mmCIF file of N, CA and C in Angstrom:
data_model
loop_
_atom_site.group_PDB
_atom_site.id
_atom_site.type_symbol
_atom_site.label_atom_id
_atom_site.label_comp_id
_atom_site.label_asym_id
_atom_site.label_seq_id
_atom_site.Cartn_x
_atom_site.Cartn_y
_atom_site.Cartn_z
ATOM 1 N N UNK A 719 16.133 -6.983 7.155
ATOM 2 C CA UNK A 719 16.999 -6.004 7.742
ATOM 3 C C UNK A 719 18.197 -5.660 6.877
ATOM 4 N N UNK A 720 18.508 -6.454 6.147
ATOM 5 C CA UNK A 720 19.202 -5.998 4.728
ATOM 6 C C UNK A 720 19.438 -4.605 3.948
ATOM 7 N N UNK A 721 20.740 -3.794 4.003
ATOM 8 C CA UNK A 721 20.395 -2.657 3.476
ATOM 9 C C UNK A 721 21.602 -2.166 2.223
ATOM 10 N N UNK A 722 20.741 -2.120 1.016
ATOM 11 C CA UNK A 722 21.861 -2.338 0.112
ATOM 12 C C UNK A 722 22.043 -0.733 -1.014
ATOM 13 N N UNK A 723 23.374 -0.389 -0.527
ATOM 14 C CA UNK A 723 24.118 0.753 -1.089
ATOM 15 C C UNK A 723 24.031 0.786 -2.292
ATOM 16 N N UNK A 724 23.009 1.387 -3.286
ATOM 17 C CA UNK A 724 23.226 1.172 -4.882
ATOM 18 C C UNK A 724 24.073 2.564 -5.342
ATOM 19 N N UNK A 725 23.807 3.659 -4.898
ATOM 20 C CA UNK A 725 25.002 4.883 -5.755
ATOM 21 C C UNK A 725 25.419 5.308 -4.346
ATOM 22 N N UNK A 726 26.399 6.121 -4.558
ATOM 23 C CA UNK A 726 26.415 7.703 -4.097
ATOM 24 C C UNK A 726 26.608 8.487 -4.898
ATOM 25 N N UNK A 727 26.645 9.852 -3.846
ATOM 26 C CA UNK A 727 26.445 10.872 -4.869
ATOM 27 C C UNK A 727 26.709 12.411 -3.610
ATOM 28 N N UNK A 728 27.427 13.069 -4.168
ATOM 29 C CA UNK A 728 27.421 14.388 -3.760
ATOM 30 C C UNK A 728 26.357 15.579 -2.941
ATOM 31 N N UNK A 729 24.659 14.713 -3.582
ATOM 32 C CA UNK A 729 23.595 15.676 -2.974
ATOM 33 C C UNK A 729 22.615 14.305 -3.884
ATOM 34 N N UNK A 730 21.614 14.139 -3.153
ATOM 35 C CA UNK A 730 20.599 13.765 -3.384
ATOM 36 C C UNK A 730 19.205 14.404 -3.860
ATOM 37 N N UNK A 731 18.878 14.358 -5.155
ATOM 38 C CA UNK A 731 17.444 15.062 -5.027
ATOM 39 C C UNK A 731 16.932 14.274 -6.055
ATOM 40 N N UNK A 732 15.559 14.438 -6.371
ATOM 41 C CA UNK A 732 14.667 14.128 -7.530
ATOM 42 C C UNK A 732 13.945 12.828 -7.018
ATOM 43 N N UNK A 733 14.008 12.285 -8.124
ATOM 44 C CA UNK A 733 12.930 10.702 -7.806
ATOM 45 C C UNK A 733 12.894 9.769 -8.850
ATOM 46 N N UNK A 734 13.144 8.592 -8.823
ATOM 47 C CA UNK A 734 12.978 7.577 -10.295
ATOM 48 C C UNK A 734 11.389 7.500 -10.941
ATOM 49 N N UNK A 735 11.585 7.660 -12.046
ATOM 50 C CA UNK A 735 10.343 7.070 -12.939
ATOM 51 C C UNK A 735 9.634 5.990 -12.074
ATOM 52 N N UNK A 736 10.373 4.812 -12.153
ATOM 53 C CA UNK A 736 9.843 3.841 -12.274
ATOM 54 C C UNK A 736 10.868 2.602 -11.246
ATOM 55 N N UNK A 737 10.651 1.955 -10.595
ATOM 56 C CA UNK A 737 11.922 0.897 -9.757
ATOM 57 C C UNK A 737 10.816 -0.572 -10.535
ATOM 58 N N UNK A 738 11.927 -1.463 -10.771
ATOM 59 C CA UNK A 738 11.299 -3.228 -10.925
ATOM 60 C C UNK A 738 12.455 -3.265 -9.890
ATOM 61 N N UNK A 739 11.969 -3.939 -8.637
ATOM 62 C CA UNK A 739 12.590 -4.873 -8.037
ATOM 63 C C UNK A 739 12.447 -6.384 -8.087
ATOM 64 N N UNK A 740 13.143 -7.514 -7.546
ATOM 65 C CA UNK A 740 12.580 -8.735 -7.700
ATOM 66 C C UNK A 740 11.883 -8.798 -6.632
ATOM 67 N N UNK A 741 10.895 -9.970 -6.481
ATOM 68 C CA UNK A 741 9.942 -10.203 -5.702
ATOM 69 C C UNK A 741 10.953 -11.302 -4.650
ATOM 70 N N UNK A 742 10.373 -10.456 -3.367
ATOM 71 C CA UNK A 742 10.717 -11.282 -2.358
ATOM 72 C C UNK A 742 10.174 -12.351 -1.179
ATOM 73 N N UNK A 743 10.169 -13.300 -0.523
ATOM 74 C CA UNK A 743 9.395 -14.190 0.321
ATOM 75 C C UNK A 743 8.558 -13.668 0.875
ATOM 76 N N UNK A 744 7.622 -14.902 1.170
ATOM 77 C CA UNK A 744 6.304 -13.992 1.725
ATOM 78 C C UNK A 744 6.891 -13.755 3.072
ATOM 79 N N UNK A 745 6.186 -12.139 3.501
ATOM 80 C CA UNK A 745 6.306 -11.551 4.363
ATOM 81 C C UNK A 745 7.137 -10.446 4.713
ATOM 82 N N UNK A 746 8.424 -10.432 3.186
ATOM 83 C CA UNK A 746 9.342 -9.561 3.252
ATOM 84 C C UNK A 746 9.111 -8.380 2.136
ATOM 85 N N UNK A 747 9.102 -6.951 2.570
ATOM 86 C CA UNK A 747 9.270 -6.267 1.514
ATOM 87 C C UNK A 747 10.592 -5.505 1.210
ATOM 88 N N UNK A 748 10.459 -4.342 0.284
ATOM 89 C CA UNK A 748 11.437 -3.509 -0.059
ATOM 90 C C UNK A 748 11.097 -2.354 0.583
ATOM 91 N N UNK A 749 12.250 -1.256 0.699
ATOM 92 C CA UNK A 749 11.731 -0.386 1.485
ATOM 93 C C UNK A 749 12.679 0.580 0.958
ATOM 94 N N UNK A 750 12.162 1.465 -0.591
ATOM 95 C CA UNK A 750 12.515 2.292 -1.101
ATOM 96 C C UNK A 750 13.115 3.991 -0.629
ATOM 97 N N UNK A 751 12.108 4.061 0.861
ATOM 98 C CA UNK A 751 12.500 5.518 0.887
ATOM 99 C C UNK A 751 13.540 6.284 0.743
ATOM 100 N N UNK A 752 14.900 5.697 1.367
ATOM 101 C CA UNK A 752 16.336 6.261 1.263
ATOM 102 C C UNK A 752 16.770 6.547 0.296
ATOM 103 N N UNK A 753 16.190 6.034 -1.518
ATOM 104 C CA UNK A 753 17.291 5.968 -2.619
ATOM 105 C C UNK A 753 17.447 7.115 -3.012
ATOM 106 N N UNK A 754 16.133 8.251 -2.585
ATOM 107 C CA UNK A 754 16.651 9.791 -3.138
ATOM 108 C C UNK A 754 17.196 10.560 -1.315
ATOM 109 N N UNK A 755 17.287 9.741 -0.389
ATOM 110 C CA UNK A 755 18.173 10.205 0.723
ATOM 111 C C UNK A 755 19.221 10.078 0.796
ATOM 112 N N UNK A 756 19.705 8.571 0.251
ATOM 113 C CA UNK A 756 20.916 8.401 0.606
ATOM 114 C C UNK A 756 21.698 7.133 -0.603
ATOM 115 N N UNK A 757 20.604 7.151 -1.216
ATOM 116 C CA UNK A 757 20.990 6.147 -2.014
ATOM 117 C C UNK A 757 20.916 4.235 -2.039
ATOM 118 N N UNK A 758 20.517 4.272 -1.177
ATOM 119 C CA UNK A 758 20.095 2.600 -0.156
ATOM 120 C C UNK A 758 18.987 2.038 -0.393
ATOM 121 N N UNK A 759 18.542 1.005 -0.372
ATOM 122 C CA UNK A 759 17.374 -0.005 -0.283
ATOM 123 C C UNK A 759 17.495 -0.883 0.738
ATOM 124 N N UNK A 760 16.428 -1.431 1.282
ATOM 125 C CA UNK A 760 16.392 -2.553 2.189
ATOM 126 C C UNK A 760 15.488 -3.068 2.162
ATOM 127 N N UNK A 761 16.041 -4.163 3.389
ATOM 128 C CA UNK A 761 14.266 -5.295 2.747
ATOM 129 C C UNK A 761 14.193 -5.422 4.726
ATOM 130 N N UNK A 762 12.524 -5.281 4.838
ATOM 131 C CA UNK A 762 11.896 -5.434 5.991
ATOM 132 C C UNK A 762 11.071 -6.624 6.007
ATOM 133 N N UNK A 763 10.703 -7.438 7.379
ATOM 134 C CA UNK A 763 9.894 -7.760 7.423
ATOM 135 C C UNK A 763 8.340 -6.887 7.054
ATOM 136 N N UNK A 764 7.492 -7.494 6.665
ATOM 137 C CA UNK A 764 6.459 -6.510 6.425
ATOM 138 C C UNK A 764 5.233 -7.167 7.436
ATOM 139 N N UNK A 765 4.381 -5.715 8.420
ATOM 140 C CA UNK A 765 3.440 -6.621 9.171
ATOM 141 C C UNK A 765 2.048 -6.868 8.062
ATOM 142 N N UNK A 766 1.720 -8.159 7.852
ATOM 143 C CA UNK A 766 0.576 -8.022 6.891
ATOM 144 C C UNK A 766 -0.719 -7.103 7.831
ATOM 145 N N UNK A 767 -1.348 -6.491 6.762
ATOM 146 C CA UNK A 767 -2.527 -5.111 7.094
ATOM 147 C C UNK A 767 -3.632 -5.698 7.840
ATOM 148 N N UNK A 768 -4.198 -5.157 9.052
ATOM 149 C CA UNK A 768 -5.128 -5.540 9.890
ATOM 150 C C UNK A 768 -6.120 -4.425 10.067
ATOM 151 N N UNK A 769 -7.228 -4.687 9.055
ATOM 152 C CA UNK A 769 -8.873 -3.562 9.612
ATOM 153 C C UNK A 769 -8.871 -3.340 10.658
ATOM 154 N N UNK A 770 -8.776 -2.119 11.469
ATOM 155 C CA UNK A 770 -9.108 -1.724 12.390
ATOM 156 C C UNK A 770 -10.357 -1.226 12.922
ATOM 157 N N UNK A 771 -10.885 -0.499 11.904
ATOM 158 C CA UNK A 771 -12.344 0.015 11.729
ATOM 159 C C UNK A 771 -12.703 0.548 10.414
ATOM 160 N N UNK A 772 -14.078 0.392 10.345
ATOM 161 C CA UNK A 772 -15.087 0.775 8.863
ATOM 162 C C UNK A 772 -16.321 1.542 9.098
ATOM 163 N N UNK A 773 -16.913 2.568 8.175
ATOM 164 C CA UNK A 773 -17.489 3.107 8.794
ATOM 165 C C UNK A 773 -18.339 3.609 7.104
ATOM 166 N N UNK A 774 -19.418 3.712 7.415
ATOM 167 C CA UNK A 774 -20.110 4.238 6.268
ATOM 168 C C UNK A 774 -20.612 5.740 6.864
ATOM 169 N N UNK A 775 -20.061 6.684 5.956
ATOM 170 C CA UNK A 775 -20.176 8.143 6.868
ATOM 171 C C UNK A 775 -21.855 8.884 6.179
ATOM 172 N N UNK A 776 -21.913 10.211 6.559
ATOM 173 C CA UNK A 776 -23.458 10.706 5.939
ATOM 174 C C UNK A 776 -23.469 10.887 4.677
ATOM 175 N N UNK A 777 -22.266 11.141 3.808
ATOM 176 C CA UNK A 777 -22.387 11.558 2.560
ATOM 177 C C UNK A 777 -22.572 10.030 1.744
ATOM 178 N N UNK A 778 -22.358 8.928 2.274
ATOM 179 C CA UNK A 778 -22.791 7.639 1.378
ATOM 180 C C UNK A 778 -21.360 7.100 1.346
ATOM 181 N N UNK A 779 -20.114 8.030 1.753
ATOM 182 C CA UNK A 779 -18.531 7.127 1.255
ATOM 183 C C UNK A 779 -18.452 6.307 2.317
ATOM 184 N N UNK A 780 -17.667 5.244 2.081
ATOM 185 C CA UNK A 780 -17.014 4.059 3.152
ATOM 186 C C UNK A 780 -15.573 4.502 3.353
ATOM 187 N N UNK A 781 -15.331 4.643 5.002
ATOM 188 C CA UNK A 781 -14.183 4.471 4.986
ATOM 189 C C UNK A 781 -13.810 3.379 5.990
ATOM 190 N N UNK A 782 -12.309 3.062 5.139
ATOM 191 C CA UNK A 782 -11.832 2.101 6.135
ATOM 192 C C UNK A 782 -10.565 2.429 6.813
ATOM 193 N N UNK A 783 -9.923 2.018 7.637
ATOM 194 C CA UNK A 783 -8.751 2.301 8.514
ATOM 195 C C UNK A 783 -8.114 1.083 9.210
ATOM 196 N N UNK A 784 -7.281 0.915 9.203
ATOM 197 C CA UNK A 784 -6.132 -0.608 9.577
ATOM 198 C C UNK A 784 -4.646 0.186 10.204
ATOM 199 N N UNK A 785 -3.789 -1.161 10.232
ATOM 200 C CA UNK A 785 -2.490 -1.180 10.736
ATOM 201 C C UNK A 785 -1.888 -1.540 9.688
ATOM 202 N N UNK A 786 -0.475 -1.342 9.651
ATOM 203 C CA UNK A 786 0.702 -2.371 9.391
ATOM 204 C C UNK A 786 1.756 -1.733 9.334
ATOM 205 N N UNK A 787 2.772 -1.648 8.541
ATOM 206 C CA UNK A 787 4.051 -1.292 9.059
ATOM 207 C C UNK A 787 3.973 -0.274 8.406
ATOM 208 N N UNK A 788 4.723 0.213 9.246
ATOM 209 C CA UNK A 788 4.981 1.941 9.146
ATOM 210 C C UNK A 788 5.520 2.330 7.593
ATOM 211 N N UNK A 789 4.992 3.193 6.881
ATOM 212 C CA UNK A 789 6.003 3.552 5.154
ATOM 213 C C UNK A 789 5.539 2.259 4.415
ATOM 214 N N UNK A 790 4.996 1.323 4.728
ATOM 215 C CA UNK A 790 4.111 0.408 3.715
ATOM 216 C C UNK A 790 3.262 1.133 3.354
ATOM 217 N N UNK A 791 3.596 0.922 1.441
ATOM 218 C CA UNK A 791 2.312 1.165 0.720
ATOM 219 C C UNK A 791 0.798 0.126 0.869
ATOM 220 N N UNK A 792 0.368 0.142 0.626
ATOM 221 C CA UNK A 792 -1.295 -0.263 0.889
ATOM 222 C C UNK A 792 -2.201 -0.150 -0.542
ATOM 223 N N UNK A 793 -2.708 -1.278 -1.028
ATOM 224 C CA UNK A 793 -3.739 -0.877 -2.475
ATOM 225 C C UNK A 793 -5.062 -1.556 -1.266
ATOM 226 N N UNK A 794 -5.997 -0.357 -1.741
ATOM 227 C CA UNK A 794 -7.602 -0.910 -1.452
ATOM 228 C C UNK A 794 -7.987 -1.592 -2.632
ATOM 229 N N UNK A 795 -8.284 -2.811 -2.835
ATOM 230 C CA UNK A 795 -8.872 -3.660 -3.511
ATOM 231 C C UNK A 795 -10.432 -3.623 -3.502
ATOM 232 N N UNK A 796 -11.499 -3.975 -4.554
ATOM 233 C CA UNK A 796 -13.002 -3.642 -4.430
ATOM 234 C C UNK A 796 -13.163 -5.212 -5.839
ATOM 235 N N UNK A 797 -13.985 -5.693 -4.998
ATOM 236 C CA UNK A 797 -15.039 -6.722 -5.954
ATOM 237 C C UNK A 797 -16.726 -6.417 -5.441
ATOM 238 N N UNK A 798 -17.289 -6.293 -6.673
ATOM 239 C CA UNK A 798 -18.822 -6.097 -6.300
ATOM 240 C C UNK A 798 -19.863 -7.154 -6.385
ATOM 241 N N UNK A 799 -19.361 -8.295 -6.459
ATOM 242 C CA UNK A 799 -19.549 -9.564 -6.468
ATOM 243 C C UNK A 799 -18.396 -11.067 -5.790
ATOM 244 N N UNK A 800 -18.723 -11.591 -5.284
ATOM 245 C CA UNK A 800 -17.937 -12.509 -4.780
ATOM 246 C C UNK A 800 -17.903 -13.933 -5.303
ATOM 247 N N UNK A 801 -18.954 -14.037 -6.246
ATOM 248 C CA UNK A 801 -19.049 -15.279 -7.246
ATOM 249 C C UNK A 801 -18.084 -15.105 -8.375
ATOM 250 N N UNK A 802 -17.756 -13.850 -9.074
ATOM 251 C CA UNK A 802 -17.077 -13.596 -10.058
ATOM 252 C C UNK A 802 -15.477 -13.212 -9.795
ATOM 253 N N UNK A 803 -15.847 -12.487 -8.265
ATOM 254 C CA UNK A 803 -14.345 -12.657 -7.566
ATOM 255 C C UNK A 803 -13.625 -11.515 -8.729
ATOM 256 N N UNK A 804 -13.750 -10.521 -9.213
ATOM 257 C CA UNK A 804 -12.753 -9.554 -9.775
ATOM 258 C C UNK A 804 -12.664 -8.353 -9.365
ATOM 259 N N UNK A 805 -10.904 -8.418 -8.527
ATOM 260 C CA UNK A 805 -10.710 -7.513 -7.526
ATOM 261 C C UNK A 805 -9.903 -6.536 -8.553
ATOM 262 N N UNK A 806 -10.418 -5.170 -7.890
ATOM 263 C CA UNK A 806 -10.046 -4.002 -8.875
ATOM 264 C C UNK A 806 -9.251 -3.326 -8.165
ATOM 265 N N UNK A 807 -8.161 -2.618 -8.431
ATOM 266 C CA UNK A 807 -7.360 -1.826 -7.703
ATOM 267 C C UNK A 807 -8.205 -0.272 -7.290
ATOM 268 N N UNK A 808 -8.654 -0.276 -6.070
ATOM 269 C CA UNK A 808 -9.146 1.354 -6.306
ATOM 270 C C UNK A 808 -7.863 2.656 -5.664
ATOM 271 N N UNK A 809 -7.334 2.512 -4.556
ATOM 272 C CA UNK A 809 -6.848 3.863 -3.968
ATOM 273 C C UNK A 809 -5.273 2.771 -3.358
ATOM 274 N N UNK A 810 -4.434 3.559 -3.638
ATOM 275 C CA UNK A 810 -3.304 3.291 -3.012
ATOM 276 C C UNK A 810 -2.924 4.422 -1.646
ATOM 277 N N UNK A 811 -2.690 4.141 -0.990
ATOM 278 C CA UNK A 811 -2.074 4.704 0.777
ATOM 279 C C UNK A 811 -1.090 4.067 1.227
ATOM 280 N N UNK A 812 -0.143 4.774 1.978
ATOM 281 C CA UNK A 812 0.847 4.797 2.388
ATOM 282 C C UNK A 812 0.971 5.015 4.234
ATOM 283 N N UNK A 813 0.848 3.909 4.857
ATOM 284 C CA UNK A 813 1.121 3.982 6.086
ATOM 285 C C UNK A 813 2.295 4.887 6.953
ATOM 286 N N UNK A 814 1.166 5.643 8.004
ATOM 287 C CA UNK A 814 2.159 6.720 8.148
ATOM 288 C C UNK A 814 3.264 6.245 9.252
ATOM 289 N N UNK A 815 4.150 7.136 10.361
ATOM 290 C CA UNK A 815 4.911 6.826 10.901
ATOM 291 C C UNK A 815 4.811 5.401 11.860
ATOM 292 N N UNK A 816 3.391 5.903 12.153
ATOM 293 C CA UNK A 816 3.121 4.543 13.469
ATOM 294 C C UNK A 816 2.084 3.375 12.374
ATOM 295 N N UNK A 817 2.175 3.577 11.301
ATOM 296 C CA UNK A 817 1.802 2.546 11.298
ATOM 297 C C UNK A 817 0.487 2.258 10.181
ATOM 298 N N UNK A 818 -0.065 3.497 10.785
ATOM 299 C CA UNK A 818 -2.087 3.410 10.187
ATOM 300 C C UNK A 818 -1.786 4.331 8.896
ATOM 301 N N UNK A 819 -3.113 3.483 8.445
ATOM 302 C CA UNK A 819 -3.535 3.965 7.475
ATOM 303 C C UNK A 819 -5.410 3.940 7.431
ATOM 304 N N UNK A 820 -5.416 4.886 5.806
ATOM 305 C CA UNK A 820 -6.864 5.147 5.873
ATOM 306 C C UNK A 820 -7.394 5.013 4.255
ATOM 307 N N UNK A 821 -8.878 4.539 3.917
ATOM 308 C CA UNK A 821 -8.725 4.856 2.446
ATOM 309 C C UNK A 821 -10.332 5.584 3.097
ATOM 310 N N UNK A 822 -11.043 5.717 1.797
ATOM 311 C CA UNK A 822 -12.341 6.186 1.538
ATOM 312 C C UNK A 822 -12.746 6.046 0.323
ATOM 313 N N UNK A 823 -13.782 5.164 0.388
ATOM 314 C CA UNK A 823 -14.489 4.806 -1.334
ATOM 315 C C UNK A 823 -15.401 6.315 -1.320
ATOM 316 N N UNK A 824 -15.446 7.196 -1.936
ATOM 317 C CA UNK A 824 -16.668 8.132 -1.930
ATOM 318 C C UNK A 824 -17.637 7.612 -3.399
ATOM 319 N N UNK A 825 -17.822 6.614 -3.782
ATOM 320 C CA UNK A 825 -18.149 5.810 -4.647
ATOM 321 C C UNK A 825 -19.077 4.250 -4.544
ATOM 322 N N UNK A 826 -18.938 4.597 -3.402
ATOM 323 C CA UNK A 826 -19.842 3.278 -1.825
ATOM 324 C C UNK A 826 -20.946 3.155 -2.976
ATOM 325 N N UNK A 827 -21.813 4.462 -2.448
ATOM 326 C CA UNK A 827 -22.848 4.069 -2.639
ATOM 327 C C UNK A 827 -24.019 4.025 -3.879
ATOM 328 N N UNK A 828 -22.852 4.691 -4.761
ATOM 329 C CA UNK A 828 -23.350 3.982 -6.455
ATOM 330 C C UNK A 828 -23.664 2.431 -6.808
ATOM 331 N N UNK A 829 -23.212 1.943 -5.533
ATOM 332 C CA UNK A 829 -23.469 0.279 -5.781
ATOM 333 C C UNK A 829 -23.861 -0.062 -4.540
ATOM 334 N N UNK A 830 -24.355 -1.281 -5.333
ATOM 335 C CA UNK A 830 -25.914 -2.507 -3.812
ATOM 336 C C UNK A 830 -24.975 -3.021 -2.932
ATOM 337 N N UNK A 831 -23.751 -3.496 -3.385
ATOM 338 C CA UNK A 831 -22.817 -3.924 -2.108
ATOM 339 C C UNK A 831 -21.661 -4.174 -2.789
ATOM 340 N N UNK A 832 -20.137 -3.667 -2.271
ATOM 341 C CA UNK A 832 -18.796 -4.124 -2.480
ATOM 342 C C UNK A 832 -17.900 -4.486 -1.630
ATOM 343 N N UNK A 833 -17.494 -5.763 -2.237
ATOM 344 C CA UNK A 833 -15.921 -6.257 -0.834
ATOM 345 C C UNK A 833 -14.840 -5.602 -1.084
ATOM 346 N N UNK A 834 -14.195 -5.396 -0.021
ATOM 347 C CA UNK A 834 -13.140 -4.698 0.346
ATOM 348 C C UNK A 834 -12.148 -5.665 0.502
ATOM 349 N N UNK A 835 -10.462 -5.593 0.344
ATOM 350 C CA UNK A 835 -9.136 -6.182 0.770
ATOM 351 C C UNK A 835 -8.096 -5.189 0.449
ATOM 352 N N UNK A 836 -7.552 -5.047 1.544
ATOM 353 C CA UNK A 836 -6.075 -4.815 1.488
ATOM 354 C C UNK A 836 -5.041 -5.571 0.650
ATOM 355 N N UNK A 837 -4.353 -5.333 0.465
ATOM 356 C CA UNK A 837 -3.421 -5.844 -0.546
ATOM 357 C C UNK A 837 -1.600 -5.143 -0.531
ATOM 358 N N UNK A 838 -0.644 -5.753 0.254
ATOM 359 C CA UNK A 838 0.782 -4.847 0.040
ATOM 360 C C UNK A 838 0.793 -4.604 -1.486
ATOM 361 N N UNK A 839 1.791 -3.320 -1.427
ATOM 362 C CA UNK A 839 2.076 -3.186 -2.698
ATOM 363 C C UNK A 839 3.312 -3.105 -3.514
ATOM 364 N N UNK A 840 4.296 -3.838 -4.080
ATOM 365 C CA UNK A 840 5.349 -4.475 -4.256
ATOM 366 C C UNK A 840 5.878 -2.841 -4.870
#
Protein backbone atom coordinates (compact mmCIF):
# COMPACT_ATOMS: atom_id res chain seq x y z
CA UNK A 1 0.00 0.00 0.00
CA UNK A 2 3.06 2.13 -0.17
CA UNK A 3 2.99 5.06 -2.52
CA UNK A 4 6.12 6.78 -3.46
CA UNK A 5 6.29 10.46 -5.05
CA UNK A 6 9.35 10.30 -7.48
CA UNK A 7 8.89 13.89 -9.64
CA UNK A 8 6.47 16.44 -10.22
CA UNK A 9 5.85 18.26 -12.86
CA UNK A 10 3.56 20.88 -14.42
CA UNK A 11 1.68 18.32 -17.03
CA UNK A 12 2.34 14.82 -17.39
CA UNK A 13 2.73 13.06 -20.71
CA UNK A 14 4.89 10.47 -22.59
CA UNK A 15 6.27 7.19 -21.13
CA UNK A 16 9.80 5.77 -19.92
CA UNK A 17 11.93 3.55 -22.09
CA UNK A 18 12.59 1.31 -19.71
CA UNK A 19 11.92 1.20 -15.37
CA UNK A 20 14.57 -1.45 -13.20
CA UNK A 21 12.89 -1.55 -10.06
CA UNK A 22 14.19 -3.69 -7.10
CA UNK A 23 12.57 -6.88 -6.54
CA UNK A 24 10.16 -7.14 -3.88
CA UNK A 25 8.75 -10.08 -1.29
CA UNK A 26 6.89 -12.68 -2.44
CA UNK A 27 3.52 -11.61 -3.06
CA UNK A 28 4.20 -7.89 -3.40
CA UNK A 29 4.37 -5.99 -6.60
CA UNK A 30 5.00 -2.53 -8.16
CA UNK A 31 2.37 -0.73 -9.61
CA UNK A 32 3.70 1.62 -12.28
CA UNK A 33 0.58 3.18 -13.77
CA UNK A 34 0.58 6.74 -12.13
CA UNK A 35 4.34 7.75 -13.11
CA UNK A 36 3.10 9.35 -16.46
CA UNK A 37 -0.26 10.47 -14.27
CA UNK A 38 1.05 11.79 -11.56
CA UNK A 39 4.34 10.87 -11.03
CA UNK A 40 4.01 8.02 -8.10
CA UNK A 41 4.74 4.35 -7.69
CA UNK A 42 3.43 1.90 -5.27
CA UNK A 43 3.71 -1.41 -4.14
CA UNK A 44 0.47 -3.77 -3.87
CA UNK A 45 -0.18 -6.85 -2.60
CA UNK A 46 -0.39 -8.93 -5.75
CA UNK A 47 -3.31 -11.77 -6.06
CA UNK A 48 -1.17 -14.70 -7.54
CA UNK A 49 -3.08 -15.73 -11.21
CA UNK A 50 -5.84 -18.40 -11.04
CA UNK A 51 -7.05 -20.41 -14.57
CA UNK A 52 -10.33 -19.88 -14.82
CA UNK A 53 -11.01 -21.56 -18.08
CA UNK A 54 -9.23 -23.16 -21.33
CA UNK A 55 -10.54 -23.89 -24.33
CA UNK A 56 -9.20 -25.22 -27.64
CA UNK A 57 -11.37 -23.20 -30.25
CA UNK A 58 -12.15 -24.46 -34.26
CA UNK A 59 -9.31 -22.78 -35.79
CA UNK A 60 -6.69 -25.13 -33.67
CA UNK A 61 -5.65 -21.85 -31.11
CA UNK A 62 -5.81 -22.43 -27.24
CA UNK A 63 -7.15 -20.03 -25.25
CA UNK A 64 -6.79 -19.47 -21.78
CA UNK A 65 -8.48 -17.02 -19.26
CA UNK A 66 -7.78 -16.52 -15.30
CA UNK A 67 -7.97 -13.91 -12.46
CA UNK A 68 -5.73 -11.76 -10.50
CA UNK A 69 -5.32 -8.35 -9.67
CA UNK A 70 -6.58 -5.83 -11.50
CA UNK A 71 -3.51 -3.72 -13.88
CA UNK A 72 -1.24 -6.87 -13.22
CA UNK A 73 0.82 -7.67 -16.03
CA UNK A 74 0.66 -11.47 -16.81
CA UNK A 75 3.51 -13.52 -19.12
CA UNK A 76 1.95 -16.85 -20.68
CA UNK A 77 4.72 -19.21 -20.25
CA UNK A 78 4.84 -22.55 -22.84
CA UNK A 79 7.14 -25.78 -22.33
CA UNK A 80 6.55 -28.56 -24.93
CA UNK A 81 8.02 -31.04 -22.86
CA UNK A 82 8.00 -31.46 -19.13
CA UNK A 83 11.17 -33.66 -18.77
CA UNK A 84 13.32 -30.83 -20.19
CA UNK A 85 11.16 -28.28 -18.35
CA UNK A 86 12.12 -25.05 -20.74
CA UNK A 87 9.60 -22.45 -20.17
CA UNK A 88 9.46 -19.86 -22.97
CA UNK A 89 7.96 -16.55 -22.63
CA UNK A 90 5.09 -16.44 -25.27
CA UNK A 91 2.35 -13.39 -24.87
CA UNK A 92 2.33 -10.83 -22.17
CA UNK A 93 -1.44 -9.40 -20.89
CA UNK A 94 -2.43 -7.07 -18.72
CA UNK A 95 -5.35 -7.64 -16.36
CA UNK A 96 -8.15 -5.48 -16.90
CA UNK A 97 -10.19 -3.40 -14.33
CA UNK A 98 -11.84 -6.38 -12.48
CA UNK A 99 -9.29 -8.35 -12.67
CA UNK A 100 -9.31 -11.02 -15.83
CA UNK A 101 -7.37 -11.66 -18.19
CA UNK A 102 -6.99 -13.64 -21.50
CA UNK A 103 -4.12 -15.02 -23.77
CA UNK A 104 -4.47 -17.23 -27.04
CA UNK A 105 -1.69 -19.49 -28.42
CA UNK A 106 -2.91 -19.44 -32.25
CA UNK A 107 0.24 -21.68 -32.53
CA UNK A 108 -1.52 -24.74 -30.34
CA UNK A 109 -1.63 -26.74 -32.86
CA UNK A 110 1.74 -26.84 -34.73
CA UNK A 111 2.65 -29.02 -31.80
CA UNK A 112 1.64 -32.76 -30.19
CA UNK A 113 1.23 -31.11 -26.78
CA UNK A 114 2.32 -27.83 -24.68
CA UNK A 115 2.22 -26.75 -20.89
CA UNK A 116 0.99 -23.70 -20.05
CA UNK A 117 1.90 -21.21 -16.68
CA UNK A 118 1.21 -17.99 -15.75
CA UNK A 119 3.90 -16.14 -14.49
CA UNK A 120 3.67 -12.15 -12.75
CA UNK A 121 5.64 -9.90 -14.48
CA UNK A 122 8.12 -7.73 -12.50
Amino acid sequence: GDTFTLFNATTYQGSFFSLTLPALGNGLAWNTSKLTVNGSLSVYTAIPPAITNSAVIANGSFNLSGHGTAGQTYILLMASNLTTAVWLPMLTNMADANGNFNFSDSQASNSNQRFYRIQLAQ
